[in-house]
PDB file of C-alpha atoms and ligand atoms in Angstrom:
ATOM      1  CA  UNK V 580     104.212 100.448 110.718  1.00  0.00           C
ATOM      2  CA  UNK V 581     104.349 101.082 114.482  1.00  0.00           C
ATOM      3  CA  UNK V 582     107.857 101.380 115.870  1.00  0.00           C
ATOM      4  CA  UNK V 583     109.096 101.288 119.429  1.00  0.00           C
ATOM      5  CA  UNK V 584     112.711 101.750 120.523  1.00  0.00           C
ATOM      6  CA  UNK V 585     113.572 101.000 124.132  1.00  0.00           C
ATOM      7  CA  UNK V 586     117.002 102.065 125.389  1.00  0.00           C
ATOM      8  CA  UNK V 587     118.288 101.171 121.946  1.00  0.00           C
ATOM      9  CA  UNK V 588     122.061 101.156 121.492  1.00  0.00           C
ATOM     10  CA  UNK V 589     124.075 100.252 118.436  1.00  0.00           C
ATOM     11  CA  UNK V 590     127.600 100.442 117.115  1.00  0.00           C
ATOM     12  CA  UNK V 591     129.090 100.177 113.658  1.00  0.00           C
ATOM     13  CA  UNK V 592     130.424  96.623 113.101  1.00  0.00           C
ATOM     14  CA  UNK V 593     133.855  98.059 112.211  1.00  0.00           C
ATOM     15  CA  UNK V 594     134.031 100.379 115.247  1.00  0.00           C
ATOM     16  CA  UNK V 595     136.740  99.721 117.844  1.00  0.00           C
ATOM     17  CA  UNK V 596     135.326  97.930 120.884  1.00  0.00           C
ATOM     18  CA  UNK V 597     136.693 100.753 123.059  1.00  0.00           C
ATOM     19  CA  UNK V 598     134.780 103.386 121.045  1.00  0.00           C
ATOM     20  CA  UNK V 599     131.509 104.632 122.540  1.00  0.00           C
ATOM     21  CA  UNK V 600     128.390 103.183 120.906  1.00  0.00           C
ATOM     22  CA  UNK V 601     127.200 105.262 117.935  1.00  0.00           C
ATOM     23  CA  UNK V 602     123.687 105.217 119.376  1.00  0.00           C
ATOM     24  CA  UNK V 603     123.179 105.139 123.131  1.00  0.00           C
ATOM     25  CA  UNK V 604     119.980 104.273 124.973  1.00  0.00           C
ATOM     26  CA  UNK V 605     117.466 105.779 122.580  1.00  0.00           C
ATOM     27  CA  UNK V 606     113.765 105.702 123.495  1.00  0.00           C
ATOM     28  CA  UNK V 607     111.382 106.561 120.675  1.00  0.00           C
ATOM     29  CA  UNK V 608     107.888 105.642 119.503  1.00  0.00           C
ATOM     30  CA  UNK V 609     106.436 106.170 116.055  1.00  0.00           C
ATOM     31  CA  UNK V 610     102.837 105.488 115.090  1.00  0.00           C
ATOM     32  CA  UNK V 611     102.001 103.970 111.719  1.00  0.00           C
ATOM     33  CA  UNK V 612     102.087 106.644 109.022  1.00  0.00           C
ATOM     34  CA  UNK V 613     104.142 109.123 111.059  1.00  0.00           C
ATOM     35  CA  UNK V 614     106.905 111.111 109.382  1.00  0.00           C
ATOM     36  CA  UNK V 615     110.045 112.200 111.221  1.00  0.00           C
ATOM     37  CA  UNK V 616     113.229 113.976 110.236  1.00  0.00           C
ATOM     38  CA  UNK V 617     116.359 113.065 112.178  1.00  0.00           C
ATOM     39  CA  UNK V 618     118.877 115.879 112.338  1.00  0.00           C
ATOM     40  CA  UNK V 619     122.212 116.338 114.099  1.00  0.00           C
ATOM     41  CA  UNK V 620     125.899 116.869 113.435  1.00  0.00           C
ATOM     42  CA  UNK V 621     128.110 114.459 111.562  1.00  0.00           C
ATOM     43  CA  UNK V 622     128.756 111.298 113.563  1.00  0.00           C
ATOM     44  CA  UNK V 623     125.624 111.799 115.709  1.00  0.00           C
ATOM     45  CA  UNK V 624     124.410 108.278 114.909  1.00  0.00           C
ATOM     46  CA  UNK V 625     121.735 109.070 112.317  1.00  0.00           C
ATOM     47  CA  UNK V 626     122.803 106.433 109.788  1.00  0.00           C
ATOM     48  CA  UNK V 627     123.297 103.903 112.586  1.00  0.00           C
ATOM     49  CA  UNK V 628     119.702 104.517 113.672  1.00  0.00           C
ATOM     50  CA  UNK V 629     118.437 103.862 110.137  1.00  0.00           C
ATOM     51  CA  UNK V 630     120.464 100.640 109.912  1.00  0.00           C
ATOM     52  CA  UNK V 631     119.018  99.446 113.214  1.00  0.00           C
ATOM     53  CA  UNK V 632     115.488 100.247 112.016  1.00  0.00           C
ATOM     54  CA  UNK V 633     116.181  98.446 108.725  1.00  0.00           C
ATOM     55  CA  UNK V 634     117.198  95.314 110.687  1.00  0.00           C
ATOM     56  CA  UNK V 635     120.555  95.546 108.919  1.00  0.00           C
ATOM     57  CA  UNK V 636     122.373  96.010 112.228  1.00  0.00           C
ATOM     58  CA  UNK V 637     121.683  94.117 115.440  1.00  0.00           C
ATOM     59  CA  UNK V 638     121.331  96.298 118.567  1.00  0.00           C
ATOM     60  CA  UNK V 639     124.208  96.176 121.039  1.00  0.00           C
ATOM     61  CA  UNK V 640     121.795  97.041 123.848  1.00  0.00           C
ATOM     62  CA  UNK V 641     118.081  97.605 124.463  1.00  0.00           C
ATOM     63  CA  UNK V 642     115.763  96.658 121.652  1.00  0.00           C
ATOM     64  CA  UNK V 643     113.222  97.633 119.048  1.00  0.00           C
ATOM     65  CA  UNK V 644     109.910  96.327 117.833  1.00  0.00           C
ATOM     66  CA  UNK V 645     108.322  96.824 114.422  1.00  0.00           C
ATOM     67  CA  UNK V 646     104.573  96.287 114.631  1.00  0.00           C
ATOM     68  CA  UNK V 647     105.186  94.566 117.973  1.00  0.00           C
ATOM     69  CA  UNK V 648     107.703  92.138 116.435  1.00  0.00           C
ATOM     70  CA  UNK V 649     111.275  92.053 117.701  1.00  0.00           C
ATOM     71  CA  UNK V 650     113.186  91.353 114.482  1.00  0.00           C
ATOM     72  CA  UNK V 651     116.031  89.671 116.353  1.00  0.00           C
ATOM     73  CA  UNK V 652     113.735  87.153 118.001  1.00  0.00           C
ATOM     74  CA  UNK V 653     112.289  86.055 114.663  1.00  0.00           C
ATOM     75  CA  UNK V 654     113.675  83.164 112.654  1.00  0.00           C
ATOM     76  CA  UNK V 655     116.030  84.367 109.922  1.00  0.00           C
ATOM     77  CA  UNK V 656     113.357  83.528 107.366  1.00  0.00           C
ATOM     78  CA  UNK V 657     110.708  85.621 109.141  1.00  0.00           C
ATOM     79  CA  UNK V 658     113.231  88.441 109.623  1.00  0.00           C
ATOM     80  CA  UNK V 659     113.891  88.381 105.896  1.00  0.00           C
ATOM     81  CA  UNK V 660     110.150  88.573 105.298  1.00  0.00           C
ATOM     82  CA  UNK V 661     109.959  91.544 107.661  1.00  0.00           C
ATOM     83  CA  UNK V 662     112.795  93.243 105.752  1.00  0.00           C
ATOM     84  CA  UNK V 663     110.589  92.941 102.659  1.00  0.00           C
ATOM     85  CA  UNK V 664     108.208  95.422 104.359  1.00  0.00           C
ATOM     86  CA  UNK V 665     110.991  97.979 104.792  1.00  0.00           C
ATOM     87  CA  UNK V 666     112.833 100.153 102.318  1.00  0.00           C
ATOM     88  CA  UNK V 667     116.212 101.730 103.085  1.00  0.00           C
ATOM     89  CA  UNK V 668     117.445 104.352 100.625  1.00  0.00           C
ATOM     90  CA  UNK V 669     121.144 104.910 101.361  1.00  0.00           C
ATOM     91  CA  UNK V 670     122.842 108.240 100.691  1.00  0.00           C
ATOM     92  CA  UNK V 671     124.479 106.829  97.558  1.00  0.00           C
ATOM     93  CA  UNK V 672     121.938 104.539  95.891  1.00  0.00           C
ATOM     94  CA  UNK V 673     123.475 101.169  94.955  1.00  0.00           C
ATOM     95  CA  UNK V 674     122.667 101.359  91.247  1.00  0.00           C
ATOM     96  CA  UNK V 675     124.607  99.097  88.865  1.00  0.00           C
ATOM     97  CA  UNK V 676     126.311 101.524  86.430  1.00  0.00           C
ATOM     98  CA  UNK V 677     125.372  99.780  83.171  1.00  0.00           C
ATOM     99  CA  UNK V 678     121.756  99.231  84.175  1.00  0.00           C
ATOM    100  CA  UNK V 679     118.914 101.169  82.532  1.00  0.00           C
ATOM    101  CA  UNK V 680     117.039 103.548  84.816  1.00  0.00           C
ATOM    102  CA  UNK V 681     113.786 101.639  84.268  1.00  0.00           C
ATOM    103  CA  UNK V 682     115.339  98.415  85.582  1.00  0.00           C
ATOM    104  CA  UNK V 683     116.898 100.231  88.526  1.00  0.00           C
ATOM    105  CA  UNK V 684     113.553 101.755  89.511  1.00  0.00           C
ATOM    106  CA  UNK V 685     111.655  98.489  89.084  1.00  0.00           C
ATOM    107  CA  UNK V 686     114.190  96.876  91.424  1.00  0.00           C
ATOM    108  CA  UNK V 687     112.362  98.746  94.191  1.00  0.00           C
ATOM    109  CA  UNK V 688     109.745  95.980  94.011  1.00  0.00           C
ATOM    110  CA  UNK V 689     112.288  93.179  94.451  1.00  0.00           C
ATOM    111  CA  UNK V 690     111.716  92.307  98.111  1.00  0.00           C
ATOM    112  CA  UNK V 691     107.998  91.963  97.334  1.00  0.00           C
ATOM    113  CA  UNK V 692     108.113  89.755  94.265  1.00  0.00           C
ATOM    114  CA  UNK V 693     109.304  86.180  94.046  1.00  0.00           C
ATOM    115  CA  UNK V 694     112.721  85.138  92.755  1.00  0.00           C
ATOM    116  CA  UNK V 695     111.332  83.810  89.475  1.00  0.00           C
ATOM    117  CA  UNK V 696     109.411  87.028  88.786  1.00  0.00           C
ATOM    118  CA  UNK V 697     112.530  89.040  89.720  1.00  0.00           C
ATOM    119  CA  UNK V 698     114.779  87.118  87.315  1.00  0.00           C
ATOM    120  CA  UNK V 699     112.202  87.256  84.542  1.00  0.00           C
ATOM    121  CA  UNK V 700     111.747  91.013  84.992  1.00  0.00           C
ATOM    122  CA  UNK V 701     115.467  91.531  84.262  1.00  0.00           C
ATOM    123  CA  UNK V 702     114.814  90.396  80.680  1.00  0.00           C
ATOM    124  CA  UNK V 703     111.109  91.206  80.264  1.00  0.00           C
ATOM    125  CA  UNK V 704     110.414  94.179  82.515  1.00  0.00           C
ATOM    126  CA  UNK V 705     106.810  94.603  83.606  1.00  0.00           C
ATOM    127  CA  UNK V 706     105.467  97.685  85.310  1.00  0.00           C
ATOM    128  CA  UNK V 707     107.218 100.161  83.007  1.00  0.00           C
ATOM    129  CA  UNK V 708     104.303 102.584  83.319  1.00  0.00           C
ATOM    130  CA  UNK V 709     104.703 102.525  87.113  1.00  0.00           C
ATOM    131  CA  UNK V 710     108.417 103.274  86.819  1.00  0.00           C
ATOM    132  CA  UNK V 711     107.661 106.077  84.366  1.00  0.00           C
ATOM    133  CA  UNK V 712     105.092 107.614  86.740  1.00  0.00           C
ATOM    134  CA  UNK V 713     107.476 107.400  89.725  1.00  0.00           C
ATOM    135  CA  UNK V 714     110.270 109.039  87.710  1.00  0.00           C
ATOM    136  CA  UNK V 715     107.912 111.769  86.503  1.00  0.00           C
ATOM    137  CA  UNK V 716     107.226 112.699  90.134  1.00  0.00           C
ATOM    138  CA  UNK V 717     110.952 113.476  90.410  1.00  0.00           C
ATOM    139  CA  UNK V 718     111.105 115.208  87.009  1.00  0.00           C
ATOM    140  CA  UNK V 719     113.034 112.332  85.463  1.00  0.00           C
ATOM    141  CA  UNK V 720     110.538 110.820  83.004  1.00  0.00           C
ATOM    142  CA  UNK V 721     112.906 111.566  80.111  1.00  0.00           C
ATOM    143  CA  UNK V 722     115.548 109.319  81.727  1.00  0.00           C
ATOM    144  CA  UNK V 723     113.451 106.130  81.708  1.00  0.00           C
ATOM    145  CA  UNK V 724     115.753 104.258  79.323  1.00  0.00           C
ATOM    146  CA  UNK V 725     118.982 106.130  80.096  1.00  0.00           C
ATOM    147  CA  UNK V 726     121.931 104.199  81.490  1.00  0.00           C
ATOM    148  CA  UNK V 727     122.576 104.811  85.164  1.00  0.00           C
ATOM    149  CA  UNK V 728     126.232 105.723  84.565  1.00  0.00           C
ATOM    150  CA  UNK V 729     125.120 108.554  82.253  1.00  0.00           C
ATOM    151  CA  UNK V 730     123.220 110.297  85.068  1.00  0.00           C
ATOM    152  CA  UNK V 731     124.468 113.106  87.283  1.00  0.00           C
ATOM    153  CA  UNK V 732     124.857 112.453  91.027  1.00  0.00           C
ATOM    154  CA  UNK V 733     121.621 114.317  91.752  1.00  0.00           C
ATOM    155  CA  UNK V 734     119.730 112.382  89.084  1.00  0.00           C
ATOM    156  CA  UNK V 735     120.981 109.101  90.546  1.00  0.00           C
ATOM    157  CA  UNK V 736     119.833 110.197  93.971  1.00  0.00           C
ATOM    158  CA  UNK V 737     116.366 110.948  92.585  1.00  0.00           C
ATOM    159  CA  UNK V 738     116.277 107.548  90.832  1.00  0.00           C
ATOM    160  CA  UNK V 739     117.009 106.040  94.261  1.00  0.00           C
ATOM    161  CA  UNK V 740     113.991 107.885  95.657  1.00  0.00           C
ATOM    162  CA  UNK V 741     111.737 106.929  92.726  1.00  0.00           C
ATOM    163  CA  UNK V 742     112.636 103.343  93.572  1.00  0.00           C
ATOM    164  CA  UNK V 743     111.161 103.805  97.049  1.00  0.00           C
ATOM    165  CA  UNK V 744     107.815 104.729  95.488  1.00  0.00           C
ATOM    166  CA  UNK V 745     107.556 101.283  93.916  1.00  0.00           C
ATOM    167  CA  UNK V 746     108.546  99.415  97.033  1.00  0.00           C
ATOM    168  CA  UNK V 747     105.098  99.295  98.702  1.00  0.00           C
ATOM    169  CA  UNK V 748     107.132  99.379 101.914  1.00  0.00           C
ATOM    170  CA  UNK V 749     105.376 100.138 105.191  1.00  0.00           C
ATOM    171  CA  UNK V 750     108.476 101.739 106.647  1.00  0.00           C
ATOM    172  CA  UNK V 751     110.682 103.898 104.421  1.00  0.00           C
ATOM    173  CA  UNK V 752     114.104 104.948 105.708  1.00  0.00           C
ATOM    174  CA  UNK V 753     115.914 107.614 103.733  1.00  0.00           C
ATOM    175  CA  UNK V 754     119.495 108.570 104.509  1.00  0.00           C
ATOM    176  CA  UNK V 755     120.353 112.161 103.585  1.00  0.00           C
ATOM    177  CA  UNK V 756     118.454 112.092 100.276  1.00  0.00           C
ATOM    178  CA  UNK V 757     119.315 115.651  99.276  1.00  0.00           C
ATOM    179  CA  UNK V 758     123.113 115.819  99.407  1.00  0.00           C
ATOM    180  CA  UNK V 759     123.498 116.021  95.605  1.00  0.00           C
ATOM    181  CA  UNK V 760     120.382 118.089  94.829  1.00  0.00           C
ATOM    182  CA  UNK V 761     120.083 121.783  94.096  1.00  0.00           C
ATOM    183  CA  UNK V 762     117.659 123.741  96.354  1.00  0.00           C
ATOM    184  CA  UNK V 763     114.656 123.540  94.003  1.00  0.00           C
ATOM    185  CA  UNK V 764     115.104 119.805  93.411  1.00  0.00           C
ATOM    186  CA  UNK V 765     115.651 119.166  97.122  1.00  0.00           C
ATOM    187  CA  UNK V 766     112.369 120.885  97.952  1.00  0.00           C
ATOM    188  CA  UNK V 767     110.533 119.002  95.201  1.00  0.00           C
ATOM    189  CA  UNK V 768     112.031 115.650  96.235  1.00  0.00           C
ATOM    190  CA  UNK V 769     110.964 116.061  99.867  1.00  0.00           C
ATOM    191  CA  UNK V 770     107.485 117.280  98.908  1.00  0.00           C
ATOM    192  CA  UNK V 771     107.068 114.218  96.650  1.00  0.00           C
ATOM    193  CA  UNK V 772     108.376 111.767  99.210  1.00  0.00           C
ATOM    194  CA  UNK V 773     106.270 113.066 102.109  1.00  0.00           C
ATOM    195  CA  UNK V 774     103.133 113.264  99.934  1.00  0.00           C
ATOM    196  CA  UNK V 775     103.683 109.698  98.718  1.00  0.00           C
ATOM    197  CA  UNK V 776     104.133 108.485 102.313  1.00  0.00           C
ATOM    198  CA  UNK V 777     100.905 110.253 103.356  1.00  0.00           C
ATOM    199  CA  UNK V 778      99.006 108.675 100.442  1.00  0.00           C
ATOM    200  CA  UNK V 779     100.377 105.184 101.003  1.00  0.00           C
ATOM    201  CA  UNK V 780     100.252 105.288 104.817  1.00  0.00           C
ATOM    202  CA  UNK V 781     103.940 104.365 105.065  1.00  0.00           C
ATOM    203  CA  UNK V 782     105.956 105.480 108.074  1.00  0.00           C
ATOM    204  CA  UNK V 783     108.800 107.726 106.917  1.00  0.00           C
ATOM    205  CA  UNK V 784     112.115 108.358 108.693  1.00  0.00           C
ATOM    206  CA  UNK V 785     114.574 110.662 106.914  1.00  0.00           C
ATOM    207  CA  UNK V 786     117.973 111.874 108.084  1.00  0.00           C
ATOM    208  CA  UNK V 787     118.665 115.378 106.863  1.00  0.00           C
ATOM    209  CA  UNK V 788     121.498 117.874 107.049  1.00  0.00           C
ATOM    210  CA  UNK V 789     119.326 120.660 105.633  1.00  0.00           C
ATOM    211  CA  UNK V 790     117.589 121.838 108.804  1.00  0.00           C
ATOM    212  CA  UNK V 791     115.318 124.500 107.224  1.00  0.00           C
ATOM    213  CA  UNK V 792     113.983 121.899 104.769  1.00  0.00           C
ATOM    214  CA  UNK V 793     113.472 119.385 107.589  1.00  0.00           C
ATOM    215  CA  UNK V 794     111.480 121.979 109.559  1.00  0.00           C
ATOM    216  CA  UNK V 795     109.436 122.886 106.510  1.00  0.00           C
ATOM    217  CA  UNK V 796     108.458 119.362 105.459  1.00  0.00           C
ATOM    218  CA  UNK V 797     108.264 117.227 108.605  1.00  0.00           C
ATOM    219  CA  UNK V 798     105.769 117.397 111.473  1.00  0.00           C
ATOM    220  CA  UNK V 799     108.238 115.898 113.950  1.00  0.00           C
ATOM    221  CA  UNK V 800     111.947 116.592 114.354  1.00  0.00           C
ATOM    222  CA  UNK V 801     114.314 114.365 116.294  1.00  0.00           C
ATOM    223  CA  UNK V 802     117.704 115.870 117.209  1.00  0.00           C
ATOM    224  CA  UNK V 803     120.582 113.474 117.859  1.00  0.00           C
ATOM    225  CA  UNK V 804     124.022 114.321 119.168  1.00  0.00           C
ATOM    226  CA  UNK V 805     126.783 111.882 120.102  1.00  0.00           C
ATOM    227  CA  UNK V 806     124.321 109.016 119.886  1.00  0.00           C
ATOM    228  CA  UNK V 807     121.815 110.533 122.303  1.00  0.00           C
ATOM    229  CA  UNK V 808     118.428 112.186 121.939  1.00  0.00           C
ATOM    230  CA  UNK V 809     118.652 115.968 122.386  1.00  0.00           C
ATOM    231  CA  UNK V 810     115.020 116.750 121.482  1.00  0.00           C
ATOM    232  CA  UNK V 811     111.934 115.276 119.858  1.00  0.00           C
ATOM    233  CA  UNK V 812     109.641 118.161 118.950  1.00  0.00           C
ATOM    234  CA  UNK V 813     107.270 119.602 116.370  1.00  0.00           C
ATOM    235  CA  UNK V 814     109.141 121.987 114.045  1.00  0.00           C
ATOM    236  CA  UNK V 815     107.555 125.103 115.553  1.00  0.00           C
ATOM    237  CA  UNK V 816     109.226 124.318 118.889  1.00  0.00           C
ATOM    238  CA  UNK V 817     112.722 123.765 117.491  1.00  0.00           C
ATOM    239  CA  UNK V 818     114.293 127.047 118.547  1.00  0.00           C
ATOM    240  CA  UNK V 819     117.628 128.535 117.443  1.00  0.00           C
ATOM    241  CA  UNK V 820     118.869 127.898 121.022  1.00  0.00           C
ATOM    242  CA  UNK V 821     118.093 124.168 120.715  1.00  0.00           C
ATOM    243  CA  UNK V 822     119.797 124.043 117.333  1.00  0.00           C
ATOM    244  CA  UNK V 823     122.774 125.849 118.862  1.00  0.00           C
ATOM    245  CA  UNK V 824     122.958 123.120 121.513  1.00  0.00           C
ATOM    246  CA  UNK V 825     122.568 120.364 118.926  1.00  0.00           C
ATOM    247  CA  UNK V 826     125.267 121.734 116.667  1.00  0.00           C
ATOM    248  CA  UNK V 827     127.556 123.088 119.432  1.00  0.00           C
ATOM    249  CA  UNK V 828     131.127 123.567 118.125  1.00  0.00           C
ATOM    250  CA  UNK V 829     129.738 123.576 114.579  1.00  0.00           C
ATOM    251  CA  UNK V 830     128.146 126.573 112.867  1.00  0.00           C
ATOM    252  CA  UNK V 831     124.429 126.197 113.682  1.00  0.00           C
ATOM    253  CA  UNK V 832     122.262 126.260 110.550  1.00  0.00           C
ATOM    254  CA  UNK V 833     120.480 129.580 110.104  1.00  0.00           C
ATOM    255  CA  UNK V 834     116.721 129.070 110.263  1.00  0.00           C
ATOM    256  CA  UNK V 835     113.934 131.600 110.038  1.00  0.00           C
ATOM    257  CA  UNK V 836     110.898 131.142 112.319  1.00  0.00           C
ATOM    258  CA  UNK V 837     108.482 128.752 110.604  1.00  0.00           C
ATOM    259  CA  UNK V 838     105.957 131.439 109.680  1.00  0.00           C
ATOM    260  CA  UNK V 839     108.778 133.241 107.869  1.00  0.00           C
ATOM    261  CA  UNK V 840     110.052 130.258 105.946  1.00  0.00           C
ATOM    262  CA  UNK V 841     110.637 131.605 102.449  1.00  0.00           C
ATOM    263  CA  UNK V 842     108.734 130.222  99.492  1.00  0.00           C
ATOM    264  CA  UNK V 843     110.602 127.400  97.764  1.00  0.00           C
ATOM    265  CA  UNK V 844     113.025 128.657  95.163  1.00  0.00           C
ATOM    266  CA  UNK V 845     111.793 128.735  91.587  1.00  0.00           C
ATOM    267  CA  UNK V 846     112.836 125.840  89.381  1.00  0.00           C
ATOM    268  CA  UNK V 847     116.326 126.380  88.032  1.00  0.00           C
ATOM    269  CA  UNK V 848     117.128 125.893  84.383  1.00  0.00           C
ATOM    270  CA  UNK V 849     119.464 122.912  83.979  1.00  0.00           C
ATOM    271  CA  UNK V 850     122.024 123.235  81.199  1.00  0.00           C
ATOM    272  CA  UNK V 851     123.099 120.214  79.180  1.00  0.00           C
ATOM    273  CA  UNK V 852     126.707 119.178  79.655  1.00  0.00           C
TER     274      UNK V 852
HETATM  275  N1  LIG D1055     132.750 102.661 108.783  1.00  0.00           N
HETATM  276  C1  LIG D1055     132.833 102.867 110.103  1.00  0.00           C
HETATM  277  N2  LIG D1055     133.803 102.272 110.831  1.00  0.00           N
HETATM  278  C2  LIG D1055     133.902 102.472 112.163  1.00  0.00           C
HETATM  279  N3  LIG D1055     133.067 103.259 112.873  1.00  0.00           N
HETATM  280  C3  LIG D1055     132.074 103.879 112.200  1.00  0.00           C
HETATM  281  C4  LIG D1055     131.906 103.715 110.788  1.00  0.00           C
HETATM  282  N4  LIG D1055     130.821 104.431 110.407  1.00  0.00           N
HETATM  283  C5  LIG D1055     130.355 105.026 111.521  1.00  0.00           C
HETATM  284  N5  LIG D1055     131.111 104.700 112.608  1.00  0.00           N
HETATM  285  C6  LIG D1055     130.924 105.184 113.980  1.00  0.00           C
HETATM  286  O1  LIG D1055     129.571 105.434 114.238  1.00  0.00           O
HETATM  287  C7  LIG D1055     129.392 106.803 114.633  1.00  0.00           C
HETATM  288  C8  LIG D1055     128.065 107.270 114.092  1.00  0.00           C
HETATM  289  O2  LIG D1055     128.125 107.257 112.667  1.00  0.00           O
HETATM  290  P1  LIG D1055     126.852 107.519 111.767  1.00  0.00           P
HETATM  291  O3  LIG D1055     127.262 107.225 110.368  1.00  0.00           O
HETATM  292  O4  LIG D1055     125.697 106.786 112.329  1.00  0.00           O
HETATM  293  O5  LIG D1055     126.642 109.088 112.004  1.00  0.00           O
HETATM  294  P2  LIG D1055     125.781 110.116 111.151  1.00  0.00           P
HETATM  295  O6  LIG D1055     125.062 110.964 112.138  1.00  0.00           O
HETATM  296  O7  LIG D1055     124.963 109.400 110.144  1.00  0.00           O
HETATM  297  O8  LIG D1055     126.921 110.957 110.436  1.00  0.00           O
HETATM  298  P3  LIG D1055     126.862 111.720 109.001  1.00  0.00           P
HETATM  299  O9  LIG D1055     125.890 112.844 109.159  1.00  0.00           O
HETATM  300  O10 LIG D1055     128.271 112.217 108.847  1.00  0.00           O
HETATM  301  O11 LIG D1055     126.475 110.731 107.951  1.00  0.00           O
HETATM  302  C9  LIG D1055     130.604 107.543 114.095  1.00  0.00           C
HETATM  303  O12 LIG D1055     130.923 108.659 114.876  1.00  0.00           O
HETATM  304  C10 LIG D1055     131.670 106.498 114.204  1.00  0.00           C
HETATM  305  O13 LIG D1055     132.153 106.498 115.535  1.00  0.00           O
END
């Protein structure tokens, strides 16, 4: 999906009207199939950007187009249809606790299938093999029939990502997908997600706090601070000085030059609790 943001501004619906907009005058273009990581300190406006792209939040200024369509000029029915082409994976996936993992993963297809099919699939799930394959890509095949409330936080987060793989979305928005994952799992999850996006041709926008992983996995890095664009560069050009500016007043993440990025850590042995 092609995306164009023109002087885009947005604020959280609960923000005080006197508070500065969370996102201020952002210009950005993404071609179909591009992958970007959005980095920046807490409160920079990363989640707000994803919500604007997901058409979950209406811009307070400027505008955006998705494949040349302005979502807020469409009828509500057409906007809903457009939302069916997008997938937003929030930081904490909204998984009903008593649901089986298989049902939670298959719910990734919901915007694409009709209401009748959706209701029927709650009782007679179809596509179990697809769910199994998506879970296997995140090392979770053994959890297919587990209950969601019996999973660890990191496992839930990976179920949320497996869900994206079934969405057939043309734009996938992932909000800090690694917060509950150990280093080996985080690396594996990003490798899986970016490979899937390349194979399916989906545009991928991920917000990440782990800067070294963002630099390692994404061909384009967007730095946001206080709602404004600080840089939009390939990873090789994101210097420690730029990161220092981006994270001023916070400890800048330590990153090695790209050609010295260490090999991903070996898989860790997980102990049963
Ligand atoms: N629930 C809320 N109520 C009021 N204002 C909010 C709320 N959530 C966010 N904001 C405002 O929007 C700004 C941007 O928040 P946003 O969540 O987009 O930042 P972020 O870069 O995703 O931060 P983080 O990395 O901590 O998730 C915040 O600084 C705050 O001013």
